[in-house]
Amino acid sequence: MYLSAICIAIVFLFSSCYTVALKTAQGEGVPDPMSVEPGKFENIQKIEIDTVIKMSAFDKDFVYVVKDCDSGGIFLLEYKNTFSGVLLAAITFGRKRKVKLTYSCNLDQN
Amino acid sequence: MAHTKSYNNYQWNTLHQNGAYPVDGLLSTQLEPSANLPLAVDRYNDAAAEIQQLLLSALNANQGFRAFGSRWSLSNIAYHPDRMHHNKLMNLQLPLGQEDIHEQSTLEADKLFFFQCGTTIKSISRALARAGKSLKTSGASNGQTIAGCISTGVHGSTFDFGAVQDFVKGINLIIGPKPEDVVYLERQSEPALSDDFAKRIQARVIRDDALFNAALVGLGGFGFIHGVLIEAEDRYLLKRYIKKIPKQVAMELANTMDFTHPEFRIAEEVDETGQNNRPYFYKIYVNPYNEQEEYIVELMYKKDYVSGYPDPIPAVKKSIYRDLIHLFIKIAERAPKSIPGLIQLLRKAVLPVENEVLTGTLAEMFWDAGYQGPAFACSFGIDHRYSEKGMQLMSDLVNEVGPIPGLFALRFVKQSDATLAFTKFPVTCVLEIDGVQWEASKQLLSLKEFSKKMIDTLRLNDIPFTMHWGKNADWVYPRLVERMFGEKVNEWLRQRSILMTEEKQRLFDNPFLERIGLSCPAAEPTIV
């Protein structure tokens, strides 16, 4: 019984932690020589949003406005879902949502 | 004014982590916003003034200065311990009109485009696509800057055209801090842009074939490449096939470049007389540890552009034949995390056929790189007539002195006019091995030792060769550059000394040029 519950919890834990990225086929990230961490954002600007938003139980939509993309476009956007985020939403009945986004603006074609 | 951020004590590295190298000062120049300088040419000249300030500062500090873009070279050709300039934010396109074309030019105005140094192949392709045009060729991917491509000789496998530098028709160099140090170079035999255009970018014009050809693959030693004039062509589509064909046929095609070979046929690529169409691109993949009777070959055929073809990018993204290192990594993913385990896997691995035929533009077929992590890559240029022999020698070598954790591929590139282009043979067979980096041990010789043995093997078998400037090699091999290029080395040095004083040459010298013996000024320079 306990073992089953632990297994279900582990499955839930792993399946609730994932990332999804969106990348434009023709775009290009803003170069940043100081961004050396291997991964999707290596060599390009990396802007992170890691916050908790408050919503009412009835809200289904939240628009987060970013102002730092001069080109008006985003090249790469990564959304990360974590177990702690799922847990937070669950114990607050959806009033608090953890948002973890990483993005790079599209490079202006000058 | 364009402004430059500087970072001290930077650890510079190549994209594929072949370093790291300490740098005193890393500089990165950002253009003046267009709101303050609306005209592209004004922003371009403003950036030139900023670069000249940086050069003056380096000269005053008695330090060297080298530019870099995407860091795609695996050799340390771009590296300088003093000051390194990141130019990827310098990505202007200068619009050209009929009035900018030289009156004696035979080039078509609508096919000429002028880009600033840091513009990537991907950005250029996007700009050309908006005008219904395409690059004539590119490397296996699109992240390199145009200045980086031509400085090292980036190539695809277009045996009837050439490498990236071969569509360049003009180069704007900044060789020092004075007004006369902004130079616009073209061939005398192929004038492209008017003197008025050169005035607009505040450059003095030099039209000289020998100087242009030397500066074209300049290895970073001909000053700061600020802008490049390229010749594009009308957009076209490429139809790609991955086939498995008898090894002997694959190699005979390589040795002869004769695609009318009676034992080679792609049913869809036959003309109305029953003759095989001539491909635009030909590449052979070889696993030296499990050589089969058949080789995987990749062929692309040029087609007229028509809209409405299926989007090839999802298939390109998942194809294992995106480029050689991607193929290797895809195979290596299944191996245990040890070199012996990987080699065991390679001994069993049979390269798979991909039956899906893809159609797309050049930019789509050679889209974003699939792998950008740690890697090594060595590329030799040999006359295509030695393709089979060269491949056999290399295959034997890795099995004798190896194993080396890598796979081979052969690509084919038409001869370049650039003095030190490594694609120097009428058709150069680029014989390349890409793989993961490894620690040398009693069982595994080092990459440097392996590189030396590859050179020794080609020399012992009297196969003339060159090596890709941007790849790994035993660059300290005795008289290496002389062996590869003979008298052309002196010609390159002479042209450099004609363009630049010794002080300026030293400004752009770096450890790579010193190591290969190209940092020395020629005797009796004559200043143009």
Short mmCIF file of N, CA and C in Angstrom, two decimals, chain B residues 254-377:
data_model
loop_
_atom_site.label_atom_id
_atom_site.label_comp_id
_atom_site.label_asym_id
_atom_site.label_seq_id
_atom_site.Cartn_x
_atom_site.Cartn_y
_atom_site.Cartn_z
N ALA B 254 33.32 9.91 -56.62
CA ALA B 254 34.21 10.86 -55.95
C ALA B 254 35.48 11.10 -56.76
N ASN B 255 36.05 10.03 -57.26
CA ASN B 255 37.32 10.14 -58.00
C ASN B 255 37.16 10.87 -59.32
N THR B 256 35.98 10.75 -59.92
CA THR B 256 35.79 11.29 -61.27
C THR B 256 34.87 12.50 -61.33
N MET B 257 33.98 12.64 -60.36
CA MET B 257 32.91 13.65 -60.39
C MET B 257 32.06 13.49 -61.65
N ASP B 258 32.06 12.28 -62.17
CA ASP B 258 31.27 11.99 -63.37
C ASP B 258 30.01 11.25 -62.92
N PHE B 259 28.91 11.98 -62.88
CA PHE B 259 27.67 11.39 -62.37
C PHE B 259 26.85 10.71 -63.47
N THR B 260 27.46 10.56 -64.65
CA THR B 260 26.80 9.75 -65.69
C THR B 260 27.17 8.27 -65.50
N HIS B 261 27.87 7.98 -64.43
CA HIS B 261 28.31 6.62 -64.11
C HIS B 261 27.16 5.62 -64.38
N PRO B 262 27.44 4.57 -65.16
CA PRO B 262 26.35 3.66 -65.55
C PRO B 262 25.72 2.89 -64.38
N GLU B 263 26.48 2.73 -63.29
CA GLU B 263 25.91 1.96 -62.17
C GLU B 263 25.29 2.85 -61.09
N PHE B 264 25.21 4.15 -61.40
CA PHE B 264 24.59 5.06 -60.44
C PHE B 264 23.33 5.66 -61.04
N ARG B 265 22.24 5.56 -60.35
CA ARG B 265 20.99 6.12 -60.87
C ARG B 265 20.04 6.41 -59.73
N ILE B 266 19.47 7.62 -59.77
CA ILE B 266 18.32 7.92 -58.91
C ILE B 266 17.17 8.13 -59.89
N ALA B 267 16.18 7.29 -59.80
CA ALA B 267 15.13 7.24 -60.84
C ALA B 267 14.53 8.62 -61.12
N GLU B 268 14.35 9.42 -60.06
CA GLU B 268 13.70 10.74 -60.25
C GLU B 268 14.65 11.77 -60.85
N GLU B 269 15.95 11.46 -60.89
CA GLU B 269 16.93 12.46 -61.32
C GLU B 269 17.57 12.08 -62.65
N VAL B 270 16.70 11.89 -63.62
CA VAL B 270 17.15 11.54 -64.97
C VAL B 270 16.52 12.54 -65.95
N ASP B 271 17.30 13.04 -66.90
CA ASP B 271 16.71 14.01 -67.84
C ASP B 271 15.97 13.31 -68.97
N GLU B 272 15.48 14.11 -69.91
CA GLU B 272 14.62 13.54 -70.97
C GLU B 272 15.38 12.61 -71.92
N THR B 273 16.73 12.75 -71.92
CA THR B 273 17.52 11.86 -72.79
C THR B 273 17.96 10.60 -72.04
N GLY B 274 17.55 10.50 -70.78
CA GLY B 274 17.91 9.31 -70.01
C GLY B 274 19.22 9.45 -69.26
N GLN B 275 19.83 10.63 -69.36
CA GLN B 275 21.09 10.86 -68.63
C GLN B 275 20.81 11.27 -67.18
N ASN B 276 21.72 10.87 -66.29
CA ASN B 276 21.59 11.31 -64.90
C ASN B 276 21.72 12.82 -64.80
N ASN B 277 20.87 13.44 -63.99
CA ASN B 277 21.09 14.86 -63.66
C ASN B 277 22.38 14.98 -62.85
N ARG B 278 23.00 16.15 -62.97
CA ARG B 278 24.22 16.38 -62.19
C ARG B 278 23.83 16.98 -60.85
N PRO B 279 24.26 16.36 -59.75
CA PRO B 279 23.87 16.92 -58.46
C PRO B 279 24.58 18.24 -58.18
N TYR B 280 24.00 18.97 -57.26
CA TYR B 280 24.59 20.22 -56.76
C TYR B 280 25.53 19.90 -55.59
N PHE B 281 25.24 18.79 -54.90
CA PHE B 281 25.91 18.47 -53.63
C PHE B 281 26.10 16.96 -53.55
N TYR B 282 27.28 16.54 -53.11
CA TYR B 282 27.55 15.11 -52.96
C TYR B 282 28.41 14.90 -51.72
N LYS B 283 27.98 13.98 -50.88
CA LYS B 283 28.71 13.73 -49.63
C LYS B 283 28.66 12.25 -49.31
N ILE B 284 29.76 11.72 -48.86
CA ILE B 284 29.84 10.29 -48.49
C ILE B 284 30.12 10.21 -46.99
N TYR B 285 29.39 9.34 -46.31
CA TYR B 285 29.61 9.11 -44.88
C TYR B 285 30.27 7.74 -44.70
N VAL B 286 31.29 7.69 -43.86
CA VAL B 286 32.02 6.43 -43.68
C VAL B 286 32.25 6.16 -42.18
N ASN B 287 31.84 4.97 -41.78
CA ASN B 287 32.20 4.49 -40.43
C ASN B 287 33.42 3.59 -40.61
N PRO B 288 34.61 4.07 -40.24
CA PRO B 288 35.83 3.30 -40.53
C PRO B 288 35.95 2.01 -39.74
N TYR B 289 35.12 1.86 -38.69
CA TYR B 289 35.22 0.68 -37.84
C TYR B 289 34.28 -0.44 -38.28
N ASN B 290 33.40 -0.10 -39.20
CA ASN B 290 32.47 -1.12 -39.69
C ASN B 290 32.18 -0.82 -41.15
N GLU B 291 33.20 -0.93 -41.97
CA GLU B 291 33.04 -0.62 -43.40
C GLU B 291 32.18 -1.68 -44.05
N GLN B 292 31.17 -1.24 -44.72
CA GLN B 292 30.25 -2.14 -45.39
C GLN B 292 30.55 -2.13 -46.89
N GLU B 293 29.88 -3.01 -47.60
CA GLU B 293 30.03 -3.02 -49.07
C GLU B 293 29.31 -1.84 -49.71
N GLU B 294 28.44 -1.21 -48.90
CA GLU B 294 27.72 -0.03 -49.41
C GLU B 294 28.01 1.17 -48.51
N TYR B 295 28.05 2.35 -49.10
CA TYR B 295 28.24 3.58 -48.34
C TYR B 295 26.95 4.39 -48.36
N ILE B 296 26.75 5.15 -47.30
CA ILE B 296 25.66 6.13 -47.29
C ILE B 296 26.16 7.38 -48.02
N VAL B 297 25.38 7.82 -49.00
CA VAL B 297 25.73 9.06 -49.69
C VAL B 297 24.55 10.02 -49.60
N GLU B 298 24.88 11.29 -49.55
CA GLU B 298 23.86 12.35 -49.51
C GLU B 298 24.01 13.15 -50.79
N LEU B 299 22.91 13.29 -51.51
CA LEU B 299 22.94 14.04 -52.78
C LEU B 299 21.86 15.10 -52.77
N MET B 300 22.19 16.24 -53.33
CA MET B 300 21.17 17.29 -53.49
C MET B 300 21.18 17.77 -54.92
N TYR B 301 19.99 17.97 -55.45
CA TYR B 301 19.82 18.45 -56.82
C TYR B 301 19.14 19.80 -56.79
N LYS B 302 19.63 20.69 -57.63
CA LYS B 302 19.10 22.04 -57.68
C LYS B 302 17.84 22.06 -58.54
N LYS B 303 16.80 22.73 -58.03
CA LYS B 303 15.53 22.83 -58.76
C LYS B 303 15.08 24.29 -58.78
N ASP B 304 14.26 24.62 -59.78
CA ASP B 304 13.67 25.96 -59.80
C ASP B 304 12.82 26.15 -58.55
N TYR B 305 12.78 27.37 -58.08
CA TYR B 305 11.97 27.64 -56.89
C TYR B 305 10.49 27.64 -57.25
N VAL B 306 9.73 26.92 -56.48
CA VAL B 306 8.27 27.01 -56.56
C VAL B 306 7.76 27.08 -55.12
N SER B 307 6.70 27.82 -54.91
CA SER B 307 6.19 27.90 -53.55
C SER B 307 5.30 26.69 -53.27
N GLY B 308 4.97 26.50 -52.02
CA GLY B 308 4.01 25.47 -51.64
C GLY B 308 4.61 24.10 -51.39
N TYR B 309 5.90 23.99 -51.34
CA TYR B 309 6.52 22.69 -51.02
C TYR B 309 6.36 22.43 -49.51
N PRO B 310 6.34 21.16 -49.10
CA PRO B 310 6.17 20.88 -47.67
C PRO B 310 7.34 21.44 -46.85
N ASP B 311 7.04 21.94 -45.68
CA ASP B 311 8.07 22.50 -44.80
C ASP B 311 9.10 21.42 -44.46
N PRO B 312 10.36 21.58 -44.87
CA PRO B 312 11.34 20.52 -44.61
C PRO B 312 11.97 20.57 -43.21
N ILE B 313 11.76 21.70 -42.49
CA ILE B 313 12.52 21.88 -41.25
C ILE B 313 12.23 20.80 -40.20
N PRO B 314 10.97 20.38 -39.99
CA PRO B 314 10.76 19.29 -39.02
C PRO B 314 11.57 18.04 -39.37
N ALA B 315 11.66 17.72 -40.66
CA ALA B 315 12.42 16.53 -41.06
C ALA B 315 13.93 16.79 -40.96
N VAL B 316 14.37 17.99 -41.33
CA VAL B 316 15.79 18.33 -41.21
C VAL B 316 16.20 18.24 -39.74
N LYS B 317 15.31 18.73 -38.87
CA LYS B 317 15.59 18.75 -37.42
C LYS B 317 15.80 17.34 -36.88
N LYS B 318 15.06 16.40 -37.39
CA LYS B 318 15.20 15.05 -36.83
C LYS B 318 16.14 14.15 -37.65
N SER B 319 16.58 14.63 -38.80
CA SER B 319 17.50 13.83 -39.61
C SER B 319 18.84 13.65 -38.90
N ILE B 320 19.38 12.44 -38.97
CA ILE B 320 20.70 12.27 -38.33
C ILE B 320 21.81 12.76 -39.26
N TYR B 321 21.48 13.01 -40.55
CA TYR B 321 22.51 13.45 -41.50
C TYR B 321 22.50 14.98 -41.66
N ARG B 322 22.37 15.70 -40.54
CA ARG B 322 22.42 17.17 -40.61
C ARG B 322 23.84 17.64 -40.85
N ASP B 323 24.77 17.10 -40.12
CA ASP B 323 26.19 17.29 -40.41
C ASP B 323 26.94 16.16 -39.72
N LEU B 324 28.23 16.07 -39.96
CA LEU B 324 28.97 14.90 -39.51
C LEU B 324 28.99 14.76 -38.00
N ILE B 325 29.21 15.88 -37.30
CA ILE B 325 29.31 15.78 -35.84
C ILE B 325 27.94 15.41 -35.25
N HIS B 326 26.88 15.90 -35.86
CA HIS B 326 25.54 15.56 -35.39
C HIS B 326 25.30 14.05 -35.55
N LEU B 327 25.71 13.52 -36.70
CA LEU B 327 25.56 12.09 -36.96
C LEU B 327 26.31 11.30 -35.88
N PHE B 328 27.55 11.74 -35.63
CA PHE B 328 28.36 11.02 -34.65
C PHE B 328 27.70 11.05 -33.27
N ILE B 329 27.25 12.23 -32.86
CA ILE B 329 26.64 12.37 -31.53
C ILE B 329 25.38 11.52 -31.43
N LYS B 330 24.60 11.46 -32.50
CA LYS B 330 23.38 10.66 -32.48
C LYS B 330 23.72 9.17 -32.27
N ILE B 331 24.81 8.73 -32.90
CA ILE B 331 25.21 7.33 -32.72
C ILE B 331 25.79 7.14 -31.32
N ALA B 332 26.59 8.11 -30.89
CA ALA B 332 27.26 8.00 -29.59
C ALA B 332 26.28 8.03 -28.42
N GLU B 333 25.09 8.61 -28.63
CA GLU B 333 24.10 8.67 -27.55
C GLU B 333 23.76 7.28 -27.00
N ARG B 334 23.88 6.30 -27.88
CA ARG B 334 23.49 4.94 -27.48
C ARG B 334 24.64 4.20 -26.79
N ALA B 335 25.80 4.83 -26.73
CA ALA B 335 26.98 4.15 -26.18
C ALA B 335 27.13 4.41 -24.70
N PRO B 336 27.77 3.51 -23.97
CA PRO B 336 28.11 3.80 -22.58
C PRO B 336 29.04 5.01 -22.54
N LYS B 337 29.09 5.66 -21.39
CA LYS B 337 29.88 6.89 -21.32
C LYS B 337 31.36 6.59 -21.16
N SER B 338 31.91 5.84 -22.07
CA SER B 338 33.35 5.59 -22.06
C SER B 338 33.80 5.44 -23.50
N ILE B 339 35.02 5.82 -23.77
CA ILE B 339 35.52 5.75 -25.14
C ILE B 339 35.57 4.30 -25.64
N PRO B 340 36.08 3.33 -24.80
CA PRO B 340 36.07 1.94 -25.30
C PRO B 340 34.66 1.46 -25.63
N GLY B 341 33.69 1.84 -24.80
CA GLY B 341 32.31 1.46 -25.06
C GLY B 341 31.81 2.07 -26.36
N LEU B 342 32.19 3.30 -26.58
CA LEU B 342 31.79 3.99 -27.81
C LEU B 342 32.39 3.31 -29.04
N ILE B 343 33.65 2.95 -28.92
CA ILE B 343 34.30 2.30 -30.06
C ILE B 343 33.64 0.95 -30.35
N GLN B 344 33.32 0.23 -29.27
CA GLN B 344 32.60 -1.04 -29.45
C GLN B 344 31.31 -0.82 -30.22
N LEU B 345 30.61 0.25 -29.85
CA LEU B 345 29.35 0.55 -30.52
C LEU B 345 29.60 0.88 -32.00
N LEU B 346 30.65 1.67 -32.26
CA LEU B 346 30.95 2.04 -33.65
C LEU B 346 31.27 0.79 -34.48
N ARG B 347 31.90 -0.19 -33.85
CA ARG B 347 32.27 -1.41 -34.58
C ARG B 347 31.03 -2.19 -35.02
N LYS B 348 29.93 -1.96 -34.27
CA LYS B 348 28.69 -2.66 -34.62
C LYS B 348 27.75 -1.77 -35.44
N ALA B 349 27.99 -0.44 -35.40
CA ALA B 349 27.00 0.49 -35.96
C ALA B 349 27.01 0.50 -37.49
N VAL B 350 25.84 0.32 -38.04
CA VAL B 350 25.66 0.44 -39.49
C VAL B 350 24.88 1.73 -39.71
N LEU B 351 25.42 2.62 -40.55
CA LEU B 351 24.74 3.90 -40.76
C LEU B 351 23.42 3.64 -41.49
N PRO B 352 22.34 4.17 -40.96
CA PRO B 352 21.03 3.86 -41.55
C PRO B 352 20.70 4.74 -42.76
N VAL B 353 19.85 4.22 -43.62
CA VAL B 353 19.34 5.01 -44.75
C VAL B 353 18.15 5.82 -44.23
N GLU B 354 17.98 7.02 -44.76
CA GLU B 354 16.75 7.78 -44.50
C GLU B 354 16.03 7.87 -45.83
N ASN B 355 14.85 7.30 -45.90
CA ASN B 355 14.18 7.23 -47.19
C ASN B 355 13.41 8.49 -47.57
N GLU B 356 13.19 9.35 -46.56
CA GLU B 356 12.41 10.54 -46.86
C GLU B 356 13.19 11.48 -47.76
N VAL B 357 12.59 11.87 -48.88
CA VAL B 357 13.22 12.84 -49.78
C VAL B 357 12.76 14.22 -49.35
N LEU B 358 13.70 15.11 -49.11
CA LEU B 358 13.36 16.45 -48.62
C LEU B 358 13.58 17.49 -49.71
N THR B 359 12.74 18.49 -49.71
CA THR B 359 12.92 19.61 -50.63
C THR B 359 12.85 20.90 -49.82
N GLY B 360 13.79 21.79 -50.06
CA GLY B 360 13.78 23.07 -49.34
C GLY B 360 14.81 24.01 -49.92
N THR B 361 14.80 25.22 -49.42
CA THR B 361 15.81 26.18 -49.86
C THR B 361 17.16 25.81 -49.22
N LEU B 362 18.20 26.44 -49.70
CA LEU B 362 19.54 26.21 -49.11
C LEU B 362 19.50 26.50 -47.60
N ALA B 363 18.84 27.61 -47.25
CA ALA B 363 18.78 28.01 -45.83
C ALA B 363 18.04 26.97 -45.00
N GLU B 364 17.06 26.32 -45.59
CA GLU B 364 16.30 25.32 -44.84
C GLU B 364 17.07 24.00 -44.75
N MET B 365 17.74 23.62 -45.84
CA MET B 365 18.45 22.35 -45.83
C MET B 365 19.67 22.40 -44.90
N PHE B 366 20.28 23.59 -44.81
CA PHE B 366 21.45 23.75 -43.93
C PHE B 366 21.07 24.68 -42.79
N TRP B 367 20.12 24.22 -42.03
CA TRP B 367 19.49 25.01 -40.96
C TRP B 367 20.37 24.97 -39.70
N ASP B 368 19.79 25.36 -38.57
CA ASP B 368 20.55 25.47 -37.31
C ASP B 368 21.30 24.17 -36.99
N ALA B 369 22.48 24.34 -36.40
CA ALA B 369 23.30 23.17 -36.04
C ALA B 369 22.58 22.30 -35.02
N GLY B 370 22.70 21.00 -35.20
CA GLY B 370 22.04 20.09 -34.28
C GLY B 370 22.82 19.88 -33.00
N TYR B 371 24.12 20.12 -33.05
CA TYR B 371 24.95 19.85 -31.87
C TYR B 371 26.01 20.94 -31.75
N GLN B 372 26.12 21.52 -30.55
CA GLN B 372 27.10 22.59 -30.36
C GLN B 372 27.98 22.34 -29.13
N GLY B 373 28.06 21.11 -28.69
CA GLY B 373 28.85 20.83 -27.50
C GLY B 373 30.30 20.52 -27.82
N PRO B 374 31.02 19.92 -26.86
CA PRO B 374 32.44 19.62 -27.07
C PRO B 374 32.63 18.65 -28.24
N ALA B 375 33.62 18.90 -29.07
CA ALA B 375 33.87 18.05 -30.24
C ALA B 375 35.26 18.33 -30.79
N PHE B 376 35.73 17.39 -31.59
CA PHE B 376 36.92 17.68 -32.39
C PHE B 376 36.54 17.46 -33.86
N ALA B 377 37.29 18.08 -34.75
CA ALA B 377 37.06 17.88 -36.18
C ALA B 377 38.36 18.18 -36.92
#
